């Protein structure tokens, strides 16, 4: 799906701003989709609803929530007019002027619907009902049992049972279930004959083929541009050539533009000449062995929740450059298109992850078909981004389960089939009994999350080093590249300890030094991504001090002690040929 664009043939109008809002219940109230809300609250879109009000009901909400926006717009006769949502978590129903337009499932990818037959010039009423419930069949996966049941040995448990067992979300994942209209809403127009989709394949020799799907079946005209200069011209589906192309490199990105034209439509698709593949135990970018230095991240911030914050995205990339990182993973869901556009421009390598976290034996049968769809949709949305160098099918599924191999291999094949660039594919695993893992080594790159010294052998870094070493010896035998996609320790900013005890900034620093000492011994380890870039909000619990504190930066992006360690370490590690 193309990102909406304002150009000489297309208009783009933002509907972002203050919307009317009401929290609903567990049953859908259709009236809230047909008529103006009574006594609505006011909320900003795009942003999650949970943290926008000083009101616990918003924070803990379970079930439906209703958004409404009134708008007028100058309608141009004969134009195709499209309403587009960047992401609404987790599922929604959209009405315009009392009529249902679309239902969409999944909180991290865009969807759109034509509205030219349903809009009026004045006073349109757009209504969106959003459901934030998660369960065994959603991605991400929610639990369906109440953990408070563990307290059932209390002598008076029966009397509190009703209260404890109230319906609420029990995420099977460690990030706050921020929901609502999380990304921008816009209306854009095209001609009736329009460009539906564009796929660019460019190899480092300078050959480029631009495929364009058009509504009329007409073959689109293609120009390859560098700035204003036309380097090559032809038609969609033809091989075009750019002599001595400037490659897209890590930290030194260079983007070209494919101008795709029909008589009355036009789209400017950025692309790059760069090549990604694995070879033996190396991960090659433009033929050179790459070393990933970076983070697992979240889309998470104060007030916005999981809502897009482009200023924060700019800051995060700037902090990554400050710390000498070159990459991150979109843990644990597809990030906004705006962030990927930024990474294309900034030369940051991205591992793009499907929203599949918390998968286990109970969910496998229920998520499979939907997982295939969401994976294909993600790759279709993101296929042209040079910044994406690998796809991740899921984070930490139960990959020891007997069902795991048969679940993941079709997804692995699907990812390769959907991707015109055939980027490497991985599944990020974390199993204590890693010898029995059925998925990790079947992927192109083995990606491991590991918390020795924290969850396993808490505080004991000697034991942690030994355990990490044993695990690396095991995975070395597969002769594939391996990355540590998560490792880390909580550090509460401002807690210091000369003895480097857990939760102090010193312990976090010592932890990373110890782990990196082991990882550095193994040339097949092609990357280290610390967990997490920044502190982030999670579900409340005894394991979390106002959220997960494994950030190398605080939630408001201030460096902890370990940030200075990584800045120094990564300055000394080149992007290419490390340990080679
Ligand atoms: C890993 C998960 C990640 C968690 C992290 C942690 O992949 O989502 O936040 O553990 O516990 O297992 O900090």
mmCIF file of C-alpha atoms in Angstrom, residues 63 96 139 210 324 466 543:
data_model
loop_
_atom_site.group_PDB
_atom_site.id
_atom_site.type_symbol
_atom_site.label_atom_id
_atom_site.label_comp_id
_atom_site.label_asym_id
_atom_site.label_seq_id
_atom_site.Cartn_x
_atom_site.Cartn_y
_atom_site.Cartn_z
ATOM 1 C CA UNK A 63 -13.542 -2.822 25.372
ATOM 2 C CA UNK A 96 -19.172 7.916 7.583
ATOM 3 C CA UNK A 139 -1.556 -10.309 17.479
ATOM 4 C CA UNK A 210 9.922 -0.488 -11.316
ATOM 5 C CA UNK A 324 27.420 5.260 17.444
ATOM 6 C CA UNK A 466 29.612 -19.022 31.498
ATOM 7 C CA UNK A 543 8.686 -6.990 38.410
#
